[in-house]
């Protein structure tokens, strides 16, 4: 069987509690769903924190600490902490968990952009919490801030913490932004890029667009990089599979997609992971284990984190 890196993004900051009863909110539930996802085949879990009562994304370090230390103590997953955070956080709040927990991996977003979540509001009539419509409506005038000076800081903090950046490219221009830092020698090899597709404000989640992202990265990094793909929404499995067949990894999870199939909500992150593992198996692929992932990405090791 050929190997691919399977990453699970457990809760995120895009979906809100009204959208899915299965979205994990409390730290214990986020950690439990992450561990179940690892047992189902994911080697890497991408983690955000939420306020346990309201479900609002939070940069609270105590809550993040509870989540990551529970996952770390109960399984050997590679833990990837977000620095994208949520729309209600400053760049400083988004970065703070890196020096605090020194994770093996953390996301690093490669450019400022629109990040529009508001269209989904049309489908929802009643909300569980008042903050949800305000948060989503706010995305109409929100700029996801990742300036060159922000990125420079994130790279520096990650380097000081021994944390591998998972480089989130939401559009072709982001690959060029990254190339500026690559040429400066700021990015350690192997360069690990994640194509993030299907966010309104970034590139669409289609096969031609994925090929364009891949071809652009091939040209810039001369094939000397590792990639994975996220497709927001229902295209998660199609583009994840395509990414795997092109030699990359795939990310699934309730952060990006709430649907297991047509009209069928995923009841857990593990269900989404199981489906991706099933599809991969049909093509002769299986997910890399956490230790195989550490080797591929040259990570520092789970004994060197602070959680
Ligand atoms: N939420 C995704 C679209 C991050 O957390 O830094 C991308 C993401 C970024 O996971
Ligand atoms: Zn995220």
PDB file of C-alpha atoms and ligand atoms in Angstrom:
ATOM      1  CA  UNK A   1       0.000   0.000   0.000  1.00  0.00           C
ATOM      2  CA  UNK A   2       1.174   3.526  -0.751  1.00  0.00           C
ATOM      3  CA  UNK A   3       1.118   6.033   2.116  1.00  0.00           C
ATOM      4  CA  UNK A   4      -0.461   9.477   2.412  1.00  0.00           C
ATOM      5  CA  UNK A   5      -0.708  11.941   5.294  1.00  0.00           C
ATOM      6  CA  UNK A   6      -4.259  12.105   6.618  1.00  0.00           C
ATOM      7  CA  UNK A   7      -4.985  15.139   8.739  1.00  0.00           C
ATOM      8  CA  UNK A   8      -8.194  15.744  10.707  1.00  0.00           C
ATOM      9  CA  UNK A   9      -9.364  19.277  11.561  1.00  0.00           C
ATOM     10  CA  UNK A  10     -11.640  18.674  14.492  1.00  0.00           C
ATOM     11  CA  UNK A  11     -13.711  21.797  15.163  1.00  0.00           C
ATOM     12  CA  UNK A  12     -12.245  24.978  13.612  1.00  0.00           C
ATOM     13  CA  UNK A  13     -13.769  28.438  13.758  1.00  0.00           C
ATOM     14  CA  UNK A  14     -15.961  28.491  10.670  1.00  0.00           C
ATOM     15  CA  UNK A  15     -18.917  26.395  11.676  1.00  0.00           C
ATOM     16  CA  UNK A  16     -21.083  27.455  14.604  1.00  0.00           C
ATOM     17  CA  UNK A  17     -23.064  25.286  17.056  1.00  0.00           C
ATOM     18  CA  UNK A  18     -26.399  25.852  15.268  1.00  0.00           C
ATOM     19  CA  UNK A  19     -25.028  24.333  12.052  1.00  0.00           C
ATOM     20  CA  UNK A  20     -24.321  20.881  13.457  1.00  0.00           C
ATOM     21  CA  UNK A  21     -25.138  19.193  16.769  1.00  0.00           C
ATOM     22  CA  UNK A  22     -22.048  17.002  16.332  1.00  0.00           C
ATOM     23  CA  UNK A  23     -19.510  19.817  16.213  1.00  0.00           C
ATOM     24  CA  UNK A  24     -17.368  19.325  19.337  1.00  0.00           C
ATOM     25  CA  UNK A  25     -17.419  22.367  21.601  1.00  0.00           C
ATOM     26  CA  UNK A  26     -16.217  21.453  25.097  1.00  0.00           C
ATOM     27  CA  UNK A  27     -12.493  20.761  25.525  1.00  0.00           C
ATOM     28  CA  UNK A  28     -13.172  17.138  26.520  1.00  0.00           C
ATOM     29  CA  UNK A  29     -15.340  16.581  23.447  1.00  0.00           C
ATOM     30  CA  UNK A  30     -12.817  18.200  21.092  1.00  0.00           C
ATOM     31  CA  UNK A  31     -10.055  16.004  22.551  1.00  0.00           C
ATOM     32  CA  UNK A  32     -12.191  12.839  22.472  1.00  0.00           C
ATOM     33  CA  UNK A  33     -13.196  13.384  18.834  1.00  0.00           C
ATOM     34  CA  UNK A  34      -9.551  14.054  17.962  1.00  0.00           C
ATOM     35  CA  UNK A  35      -8.428  10.818  19.623  1.00  0.00           C
ATOM     36  CA  UNK A  36     -11.212   8.863  17.884  1.00  0.00           C
ATOM     37  CA  UNK A  37     -10.104  10.380  14.571  1.00  0.00           C
ATOM     38  CA  UNK A  38      -6.546   9.202  15.218  1.00  0.00           C
ATOM     39  CA  UNK A  39      -7.783   5.720  16.073  1.00  0.00           C
ATOM     40  CA  UNK A  40      -9.696   5.783  12.773  1.00  0.00           C
ATOM     41  CA  UNK A  41      -6.510   6.537  10.798  1.00  0.00           C
ATOM     42  CA  UNK A  42      -5.610  10.229  10.996  1.00  0.00           C
ATOM     43  CA  UNK A  43      -1.979  10.837  11.929  1.00  0.00           C
ATOM     44  CA  UNK A  44      -2.347  14.541  12.504  1.00  0.00           C
ATOM     45  CA  UNK A  45      -5.017  16.558  14.289  1.00  0.00           C
ATOM     46  CA  UNK A  46      -5.508  20.271  13.667  1.00  0.00           C
ATOM     47  CA  UNK A  47      -6.859  21.945  16.787  1.00  0.00           C
ATOM     48  CA  UNK A  48      -8.842  25.093  17.595  1.00  0.00           C
ATOM     49  CA  UNK A  49     -10.387  25.929  20.978  1.00  0.00           C
ATOM     50  CA  UNK A  50     -13.947  27.035  21.712  1.00  0.00           C
ATOM     51  CA  UNK A  51     -15.624  28.550  24.720  1.00  0.00           C
ATOM     52  CA  UNK A  52     -17.223  25.545  26.440  1.00  0.00           C
ATOM     53  CA  UNK A  53     -20.559  27.289  27.080  1.00  0.00           C
ATOM     54  CA  UNK A  54     -21.168  29.370  23.948  1.00  0.00           C
ATOM     55  CA  UNK A  55     -19.074  27.467  21.409  1.00  0.00           C
ATOM     56  CA  UNK A  56     -17.454  30.698  20.291  1.00  0.00           C
ATOM     57  CA  UNK A  57     -13.889  30.340  18.998  1.00  0.00           C
ATOM     58  CA  UNK A  58     -11.434  31.384  21.695  1.00  0.00           C
ATOM     59  CA  UNK A  59      -7.732  32.031  22.104  1.00  0.00           C
ATOM     60  CA  UNK A  60      -7.920  31.101  25.796  1.00  0.00           C
ATOM     61  CA  UNK A  61      -4.689  29.267  26.559  1.00  0.00           C
ATOM     62  CA  UNK A  62      -6.140  27.292  29.461  1.00  0.00           C
ATOM     63  CA  UNK A  63      -8.817  25.804  27.218  1.00  0.00           C
ATOM     64  CA  UNK A  64      -6.328  25.080  24.426  1.00  0.00           C
ATOM     65  CA  UNK A  65      -3.999  23.558  27.035  1.00  0.00           C
ATOM     66  CA  UNK A  66      -6.710  21.220  28.285  1.00  0.00           C
ATOM     67  CA  UNK A  67      -7.445  20.054  24.735  1.00  0.00           C
ATOM     68  CA  UNK A  68      -3.887  19.474  23.579  1.00  0.00           C
ATOM     69  CA  UNK A  69      -2.638  17.902  26.815  1.00  0.00           C
ATOM     70  CA  UNK A  70      -5.543  15.436  26.793  1.00  0.00           C
ATOM     71  CA  UNK A  71      -4.846  14.456  23.183  1.00  0.00           C
ATOM     72  CA  UNK A  72      -1.092  14.273  23.828  1.00  0.00           C
ATOM     73  CA  UNK A  73      -1.504  12.034  26.869  1.00  0.00           C
ATOM     74  CA  UNK A  74      -3.927   9.580  25.218  1.00  0.00           C
ATOM     75  CA  UNK A  75      -2.529   9.049  21.722  1.00  0.00           C
ATOM     76  CA  UNK A  76       0.614   9.619  19.668  1.00  0.00           C
ATOM     77  CA  UNK A  77      -0.921  11.975  17.072  1.00  0.00           C
ATOM     78  CA  UNK A  78       0.993  14.853  15.593  1.00  0.00           C
ATOM     79  CA  UNK A  79      -0.759  17.874  17.100  1.00  0.00           C
ATOM     80  CA  UNK A  80      -1.069  20.880  14.792  1.00  0.00           C
ATOM     81  CA  UNK A  81      -2.300  23.992  16.624  1.00  0.00           C
ATOM     82  CA  UNK A  82      -4.034  26.741  14.666  1.00  0.00           C
ATOM     83  CA  UNK A  83      -2.571  30.207  14.344  1.00  0.00           C
ATOM     84  CA  UNK A  84      -5.565  31.177  12.197  1.00  0.00           C
ATOM     85  CA  UNK A  85      -7.701  31.219  15.344  1.00  0.00           C
ATOM     86  CA  UNK A  86     -11.087  32.846  14.768  1.00  0.00           C
ATOM     87  CA  UNK A  87     -12.428  36.126  13.417  1.00  0.00           C
ATOM     88  CA  UNK A  88     -12.747  37.456  16.979  1.00  0.00           C
ATOM     89  CA  UNK A  89      -9.011  37.225  17.730  1.00  0.00           C
ATOM     90  CA  UNK A  90      -6.010  39.480  17.227  1.00  0.00           C
ATOM     91  CA  UNK A  91      -2.858  38.190  15.541  1.00  0.00           C
ATOM     92  CA  UNK A  92      -1.123  38.171  18.962  1.00  0.00           C
ATOM     93  CA  UNK A  93      -3.873  35.994  20.442  1.00  0.00           C
ATOM     94  CA  UNK A  94      -3.672  33.669  17.449  1.00  0.00           C
ATOM     95  CA  UNK A  95       0.076  33.133  17.858  1.00  0.00           C
ATOM     96  CA  UNK A  96       0.232  32.874  21.671  1.00  0.00           C
ATOM     97  CA  UNK A  97      -0.234  29.103  21.888  1.00  0.00           C
ATOM     98  CA  UNK A  98       2.965  28.373  19.917  1.00  0.00           C
ATOM     99  CA  UNK A  99       5.558  29.477  22.522  1.00  0.00           C
ATOM    100  CA  UNK A 100       3.230  28.198  25.251  1.00  0.00           C
ATOM    101  CA  UNK A 101       2.774  24.606  24.003  1.00  0.00           C
ATOM    102  CA  UNK A 102       5.636  24.297  21.490  1.00  0.00           C
ATOM    103  CA  UNK A 103       3.644  21.904  19.302  1.00  0.00           C
ATOM    104  CA  UNK A 104       5.257  19.739  16.648  1.00  0.00           C
ATOM    105  CA  UNK A 105       3.258  21.568  14.001  1.00  0.00           C
ATOM    106  CA  UNK A 106       1.111  24.706  13.647  1.00  0.00           C
ATOM    107  CA  UNK A 107      -0.772  26.313  10.810  1.00  0.00           C
ATOM    108  CA  UNK A 108       0.656  29.406   9.164  1.00  0.00           C
ATOM    109  CA  UNK A 109      -1.643  31.381   6.876  1.00  0.00           C
ATOM    110  CA  UNK A 110       0.077  32.818   3.833  1.00  0.00           C
ATOM    111  CA  UNK A 111      -1.680  36.086   3.108  1.00  0.00           C
ATOM    112  CA  UNK A 112      -4.341  38.611   4.100  1.00  0.00           C
ATOM    113  CA  UNK A 113      -7.681  37.974   2.458  1.00  0.00           C
ATOM    114  CA  UNK A 114     -11.456  38.179   2.597  1.00  0.00           C
ATOM    115  CA  UNK A 115     -12.848  35.203   4.488  1.00  0.00           C
ATOM    116  CA  UNK A 116     -16.574  35.281   3.875  1.00  0.00           C
ATOM    117  CA  UNK A 117     -18.829  33.008   5.888  1.00  0.00           C
ATOM    118  CA  UNK A 118     -22.002  35.111   5.762  1.00  0.00           C
ATOM    119  CA  UNK A 119     -23.782  33.441   2.772  1.00  0.00           C
ATOM    120  CA  UNK A 120     -24.603  30.408   4.947  1.00  0.00           C
ATOM    121  CA  UNK A 121     -26.823  32.646   7.107  1.00  0.00           C
ATOM    122  CA  UNK A 122     -29.573  32.542   4.473  1.00  0.00           C
ATOM    123  CA  UNK A 123     -30.201  28.878   5.290  1.00  0.00           C
ATOM    124  CA  UNK A 124     -30.586  29.329   9.060  1.00  0.00           C
ATOM    125  CA  UNK A 125     -33.728  30.656  10.706  1.00  0.00           C
ATOM    126  CA  UNK A 126     -33.106  30.045  14.410  1.00  0.00           C
ATOM    127  CA  UNK A 127     -29.838  30.362  16.260  1.00  0.00           C
ATOM    128  CA  UNK A 128     -28.644  28.623  19.409  1.00  0.00           C
ATOM    129  CA  UNK A 129     -26.533  31.618  20.473  1.00  0.00           C
ATOM    130  CA  UNK A 130     -26.707  35.354  19.698  1.00  0.00           C
ATOM    131  CA  UNK A 131     -23.011  35.536  18.848  1.00  0.00           C
ATOM    132  CA  UNK A 132     -23.412  33.218  15.836  1.00  0.00           C
ATOM    133  CA  UNK A 133     -25.315  35.532  13.430  1.00  0.00           C
ATOM    134  CA  UNK A 134     -23.181  38.488  14.547  1.00  0.00           C
ATOM    135  CA  UNK A 135     -19.971  36.500  13.926  1.00  0.00           C
ATOM    136  CA  UNK A 136     -21.070  35.329  10.483  1.00  0.00           C
ATOM    137  CA  UNK A 137     -22.463  38.732   9.456  1.00  0.00           C
ATOM    138  CA  UNK A 138     -19.170  40.252  10.620  1.00  0.00           C
ATOM    139  CA  UNK A 139     -17.327  38.182   8.010  1.00  0.00           C
ATOM    140  CA  UNK A 140     -18.772  40.516   5.339  1.00  0.00           C
ATOM    141  CA  UNK A 141     -16.350  43.234   6.387  1.00  0.00           C
ATOM    142  CA  UNK A 142     -13.663  41.016   7.928  1.00  0.00           C
ATOM    143  CA  UNK A 143     -10.111  40.856   6.608  1.00  0.00           C
ATOM    144  CA  UNK A 144      -8.189  37.755   7.662  1.00  0.00           C
ATOM    145  CA  UNK A 145      -4.956  39.501   8.532  1.00  0.00           C
ATOM    146  CA  UNK A 146      -1.712  37.793   7.582  1.00  0.00           C
ATOM    147  CA  UNK A 147       0.611  40.579   6.438  1.00  0.00           C
ATOM    148  CA  UNK A 148       4.253  39.982   5.562  1.00  0.00           C
ATOM    149  CA  UNK A 149       5.261  41.292   8.987  1.00  0.00           C
ATOM    150  CA  UNK A 150       2.725  38.956  10.662  1.00  0.00           C
ATOM    151  CA  UNK A 151       4.056  36.002   8.673  1.00  0.00           C
ATOM    152  CA  UNK A 152       7.626  36.956   9.515  1.00  0.00           C
ATOM    153  CA  UNK A 153       6.705  36.922  13.216  1.00  0.00           C
ATOM    154  CA  UNK A 154       4.871  33.605  12.963  1.00  0.00           C
ATOM    155  CA  UNK A 155       7.845  31.984  11.221  1.00  0.00           C
ATOM    156  CA  UNK A 156      10.187  33.320  13.888  1.00  0.00           C
ATOM    157  CA  UNK A 157       8.027  32.166  16.806  1.00  0.00           C
ATOM    158  CA  UNK A 158       7.676  28.737  15.202  1.00  0.00           C
ATOM    159  CA  UNK A 159      11.386  28.428  14.576  1.00  0.00           C
ATOM    160  CA  UNK A 160      12.120  29.364  18.223  1.00  0.00           C
ATOM    161  CA  UNK A 161       9.609  26.730  19.364  1.00  0.00           C
ATOM    162  CA  UNK A 162      10.833  24.019  16.986  1.00  0.00           C
ATOM    163  CA  UNK A 163       7.357  23.976  15.432  1.00  0.00           C
ATOM    164  CA  UNK A 164       6.903  22.941  11.796  1.00  0.00           C
ATOM    165  CA  UNK A 165       4.718  25.382   9.858  1.00  0.00           C
ATOM    166  CA  UNK A 166       1.849  23.865   7.953  1.00  0.00           C
ATOM    167  CA  UNK A 167       1.687  26.510   5.230  1.00  0.00           C
ATOM    168  CA  UNK A 168      -1.909  27.337   4.328  1.00  0.00           C
ATOM    169  CA  UNK A 169      -2.267  28.602   0.745  1.00  0.00           C
ATOM    170  CA  UNK A 170      -5.800  29.799  -0.037  1.00  0.00           C
ATOM    171  CA  UNK A 171      -4.932  31.041  -3.492  1.00  0.00           C
ATOM    172  CA  UNK A 172      -2.139  31.033  -6.045  1.00  0.00           C
ATOM    173  CA  UNK A 173      -0.706  34.357  -4.832  1.00  0.00           C
ATOM    174  CA  UNK A 174      -0.104  32.805  -1.420  1.00  0.00           C
ATOM    175  CA  UNK A 175       2.341  30.361  -3.009  1.00  0.00           C
ATOM    176  CA  UNK A 176       4.299  33.353  -4.286  1.00  0.00           C
ATOM    177  CA  UNK A 177       4.169  35.035  -0.850  1.00  0.00           C
ATOM    178  CA  UNK A 178       5.651  31.870   0.599  1.00  0.00           C
ATOM    179  CA  UNK A 179       8.308  31.795  -2.092  1.00  0.00           C
ATOM    180  CA  UNK A 180       9.557  35.209  -0.895  1.00  0.00           C
ATOM    181  CA  UNK A 181      10.254  33.676   2.541  1.00  0.00           C
ATOM    182  CA  UNK A 182      11.587  30.458   0.999  1.00  0.00           C
ATOM    183  CA  UNK A 183      14.202  32.408  -0.957  1.00  0.00           C
ATOM    184  CA  UNK A 184      15.191  34.244   2.230  1.00  0.00           C
ATOM    185  CA  UNK A 185      15.949  30.869   3.833  1.00  0.00           C
ATOM    186  CA  UNK A 186      13.335  31.351   6.546  1.00  0.00           C
ATOM    187  CA  UNK A 187      11.506  28.106   5.761  1.00  0.00           C
ATOM    188  CA  UNK A 188      13.162  24.859   6.771  1.00  0.00           C
ATOM    189  CA  UNK A 189      12.839  21.897   4.412  1.00  0.00           C
ATOM    190  CA  UNK A 190      10.802  19.951   3.730  1.00  0.00           C
ATOM    191  CA  UNK A 191       8.391  22.753   2.859  1.00  0.00           C
ATOM    192  CA  UNK A 192       4.923  21.522   3.833  1.00  0.00           C
ATOM    193  CA  UNK A 193       2.130  23.332   1.989  1.00  0.00           C
ATOM    194  CA  UNK A 194      -1.590  22.843   2.398  1.00  0.00           C
ATOM    195  CA  UNK A 195      -3.829  23.971  -0.458  1.00  0.00           C
ATOM    196  CA  UNK A 196      -6.979  25.426   1.139  1.00  0.00           C
ATOM    197  CA  UNK A 197      -9.755  25.469  -1.416  1.00  0.00           C
ATOM    198  CA  UNK A 198     -13.357  26.596  -1.379  1.00  0.00           C
ATOM    199  CA  UNK A 199     -13.266  29.532   1.051  1.00  0.00           C
ATOM    200  CA  UNK A 200     -15.158  32.527  -0.357  1.00  0.00           C
ATOM    201  CA  UNK A 201     -12.276  34.981  -0.717  1.00  0.00           C
ATOM    202  CA  UNK A 202      -9.843  32.299  -1.917  1.00  0.00           C
ATOM    203  CA  UNK A 203      -9.588  29.846  -4.794  1.00  0.00           C
ATOM    204  CA  UNK A 204     -12.552  27.598  -5.606  1.00  0.00           C
ATOM    205  CA  UNK A 205     -12.566  23.902  -4.753  1.00  0.00           C
ATOM    206  CA  UNK A 206     -12.372  22.388  -8.227  1.00  0.00           C
ATOM    207  CA  UNK A 207     -10.041  19.862  -9.850  1.00  0.00           C
ATOM    208  CA  UNK A 208      -8.617  22.348 -12.411  1.00  0.00           C
ATOM    209  CA  UNK A 209      -7.875  24.809  -9.602  1.00  0.00           C
ATOM    210  CA  UNK A 210      -6.150  22.100  -7.559  1.00  0.00           C
ATOM    211  CA  UNK A 211      -4.023  21.216 -10.580  1.00  0.00           C
ATOM    212  CA  UNK A 212      -3.170  24.889 -11.018  1.00  0.00           C
ATOM    213  CA  UNK A 213      -2.103  25.183  -7.358  1.00  0.00           C
ATOM    214  CA  UNK A 214      -0.001  22.032  -7.668  1.00  0.00           C
ATOM    215  CA  UNK A 215       1.613  23.107 -10.948  1.00  0.00           C
ATOM    216  CA  UNK A 216       2.409  26.535  -9.511  1.00  0.00           C
ATOM    217  CA  UNK A 217       3.994  24.992  -6.406  1.00  0.00           C
ATOM    218  CA  UNK A 218       5.884  22.486  -8.601  1.00  0.00           C
ATOM    219  CA  UNK A 219       7.358  25.379 -10.562  1.00  0.00           C
ATOM    220  CA  UNK A 220       8.310  27.425  -7.507  1.00  0.00           C
ATOM    221  CA  UNK A 221       9.678  24.632  -5.335  1.00  0.00           C
ATOM    222  CA  UNK A 222      10.950  22.399  -8.140  1.00  0.00           C
ATOM    223  CA  UNK A 223       8.998  19.419  -6.825  1.00  0.00           C
ATOM    224  CA  UNK A 224      10.912  19.706  -3.556  1.00  0.00           C
ATOM    225  CA  UNK A 225       7.978  20.136  -1.219  1.00  0.00           C
ATOM    226  CA  UNK A 226       5.199  18.143   0.412  1.00  0.00           C
ATOM    227  CA  UNK A 227       1.554  19.084   0.030  1.00  0.00           C
ATOM    228  CA  UNK A 228      -1.883  18.318   1.336  1.00  0.00           C
ATOM    229  CA  UNK A 229      -5.318  19.581   0.341  1.00  0.00           C
ATOM    230  CA  UNK A 230      -8.376  20.882   2.182  1.00  0.00           C
ATOM    231  CA  UNK A 231     -11.601  21.433   0.297  1.00  0.00           C
ATOM    232  CA  UNK A 232     -14.298  23.209   2.275  1.00  0.00           C
ATOM    233  CA  UNK A 233     -17.688  21.541   2.147  1.00  0.00           C
ATOM    234  CA  UNK A 234     -18.853  18.604   0.115  1.00  0.00           C
ATOM    235  CA  UNK A 235     -15.814  18.546  -2.156  1.00  0.00           C
ATOM    236  CA  UNK A 236     -13.648  17.421   0.759  1.00  0.00           C
ATOM    237  CA  UNK A 237     -13.496  13.798  -0.375  1.00  0.00           C
ATOM    238  CA  UNK A 238     -13.194  14.383  -4.126  1.00  0.00           C
ATOM    239  CA  UNK A 239     -10.317  16.819  -3.809  1.00  0.00           C
ATOM    240  CA  UNK A 240      -8.747  14.933  -0.914  1.00  0.00           C
ATOM    241  CA  UNK A 241      -8.690  11.842  -3.138  1.00  0.00           C
ATOM    242  CA  UNK A 242      -7.339  13.816  -6.076  1.00  0.00           C
ATOM    243  CA  UNK A 243      -4.628  15.268  -3.845  1.00  0.00           C
ATOM    244  CA  UNK A 244      -3.671  11.787  -2.644  1.00  0.00           C
ATOM    245  CA  UNK A 245      -3.502  10.480  -6.216  1.00  0.00           C
ATOM    246  CA  UNK A 246      -1.254  13.419  -7.133  1.00  0.00           C
ATOM    247  CA  UNK A 247       1.133  12.373  -4.354  1.00  0.00           C
ATOM    248  CA  UNK A 248      -0.116  14.619  -1.555  1.00  0.00           C
ATOM    249  CA  UNK A 249      -2.051  14.321   1.666  1.00  0.00           C
ATOM    250  CA  UNK A 250      -5.664  15.036   2.543  1.00  0.00           C
ATOM    251  CA  UNK A 251      -7.372  16.891   5.351  1.00  0.00           C
ATOM    252  CA  UNK A 252     -10.890  15.994   6.448  1.00  0.00           C
ATOM    253  CA  UNK A 253     -12.862  16.982   9.537  1.00  0.00           C
ATOM    254  CA  UNK A 254     -15.781  18.993  10.857  1.00  0.00           C
ATOM    255  CA  UNK A 255     -13.743  22.229  10.684  1.00  0.00           C
ATOM    256  CA  UNK A 256     -14.086  22.134   6.904  1.00  0.00           C
ATOM    257  CA  UNK A 257     -17.038  19.902   6.138  1.00  0.00           C
ATOM    258  CA  UNK A 258     -20.125  18.796   8.074  1.00  0.00           C
ATOM    259  CA  UNK A 259     -21.350  16.263   5.493  1.00  0.00           C
ATOM    260  CA  UNK A 260     -20.613  12.569   5.138  1.00  0.00           C
ATOM    261  CA  UNK A 261     -22.641  12.305   1.944  1.00  0.00           C
ATOM    262  CA  UNK A 262     -25.589  13.863   0.154  1.00  0.00           C
ATOM    263  CA  UNK A 263     -28.015  15.036   2.859  1.00  0.00           C
ATOM    264  CA  UNK A 264     -26.211  13.039   5.544  1.00  0.00           C
ATOM    265  CA  UNK A 265     -24.421  14.877   8.319  1.00  0.00           C
ATOM    266  CA  UNK A 266     -21.241  13.397   9.751  1.00  0.00           C
ATOM    267  CA  UNK A 267     -21.887  12.441  13.360  1.00  0.00           C
ATOM    268  CA  UNK A 268     -18.213  12.686  14.261  1.00  0.00           C
ATOM    269  CA  UNK A 269     -14.791  13.488  12.896  1.00  0.00           C
ATOM    270  CA  UNK A 270     -13.962   9.781  13.040  1.00  0.00           C
ATOM    271  CA  UNK A 271     -16.724   9.077  10.507  1.00  0.00           C
ATOM    272  CA  UNK A 272     -15.106  11.491   8.054  1.00  0.00           C
ATOM    273  CA  UNK A 273     -11.697   9.912   8.625  1.00  0.00           C
ATOM    274  CA  UNK A 274     -13.125   6.405   8.171  1.00  0.00           C
ATOM    275  CA  UNK A 275     -14.652   7.427   4.848  1.00  0.00           C
ATOM    276  CA  UNK A 276     -11.361   8.864   3.572  1.00  0.00           C
ATOM    277  CA  UNK A 277      -9.514   5.717   4.694  1.00  0.00           C
ATOM    278  CA  UNK A 278     -12.097   3.582   2.841  1.00  0.00           C
ATOM    279  CA  UNK A 279     -11.742   5.580  -0.370  1.00  0.00           C
ATOM    280  CA  UNK A 280      -7.940   5.535  -0.110  1.00  0.00           C
ATOM    281  CA  UNK A 281      -7.957   1.766   0.364  1.00  0.00           C
ATOM    282  CA  UNK A 282      -9.823   1.328  -2.922  1.00  0.00           C
ATOM    283  CA  UNK A 283      -6.904   3.048  -4.657  1.00  0.00           C
ATOM    284  CA  UNK A 284      -4.221   1.078  -2.834  1.00  0.00           C
ATOM    285  CA  UNK A 285      -3.329   3.809  -0.329  1.00  0.00           C
ATOM    286  CA  UNK A 286      -3.278   3.815   3.452  1.00  0.00           C
ATOM    287  CA  UNK A 287      -2.669   6.667   5.879  1.00  0.00           C
ATOM    288  CA  UNK A 288       0.820   7.174   7.257  1.00  0.00           C
ATOM    289  CA  UNK A 289       1.073   6.512  11.000  1.00  0.00           C
ATOM    290  CA  UNK A 290       1.959   9.429  13.297  1.00  0.00           C
ATOM    291  CA  UNK A 291       5.588   8.265  13.443  1.00  0.00           C
ATOM    292  CA  UNK A 292       5.750   7.846   9.664  1.00  0.00           C
ATOM    293  CA  UNK A 293       4.345  11.375   9.353  1.00  0.00           C
ATOM    294  CA  UNK A 294       7.035  12.646  11.747  1.00  0.00           C
ATOM    295  CA  UNK A 295       9.670  11.074   9.544  1.00  0.00           C
ATOM    296  CA  UNK A 296       8.234  12.407   6.277  1.00  0.00           C
ATOM    297  CA  UNK A 297       7.913  15.958   7.623  1.00  0.00           C
ATOM    298  CA  UNK A 298      11.088  15.812   9.762  1.00  0.00           C
ATOM    299  CA  UNK A 299       9.246  16.866  12.925  1.00  0.00           C
ATOM    300  CA  UNK A 300      11.069  17.335  16.218  1.00  0.00           C
ATOM    301  CA  UNK A 301       9.191  14.555  18.055  1.00  0.00           C
ATOM    302  CA  UNK A 302       6.365  14.315  20.565  1.00  0.00           C
ATOM    303  CA  UNK A 303       8.755  14.369  23.522  1.00  0.00           C
ATOM    304  CA  UNK A 304       9.780  17.946  22.695  1.00  0.00           C
ATOM    305  CA  UNK A 305       6.409  19.639  23.130  1.00  0.00           C
ATOM    306  CA  UNK A 306       5.176  21.484  26.202  1.00  0.00           C
ATOM    307  CA  UNK A 307       1.700  20.096  26.865  1.00  0.00           C
TER     308      UNK A 307
HETATM  309  N1  LIG B   1     -10.019  26.980   8.576  1.00  0.00           N
HETATM  310  C1  LIG B   1      -9.395  26.591   7.375  1.00  0.00           C
HETATM  311  C2  LIG B   1     -10.057  27.055   6.183  1.00  0.00           C
HETATM  312  C3  LIG B   1      -5.958  27.796  10.449  1.00  0.00           C
HETATM  313  O1  LIG B   1      -6.605  27.294  11.342  1.00  0.00           O
HETATM  314  O2  LIG B   1      -4.914  28.422  10.623  1.00  0.00           O
HETATM  315  C4  LIG B   1      -7.946  26.779   7.367  1.00  0.00           C
HETATM  316  C5  LIG B   1      -7.233  26.631   8.654  1.00  0.00           C
HETATM  317  C6  LIG B   1      -6.384  27.745   9.029  1.00  0.00           C
HETATM  318  O3  LIG B   1      -7.352  25.643   9.322  1.00  0.00           O
HETATM  319 ZN1  LIG B   2      -8.012  25.742  11.362  1.00  0.00          ZN
END
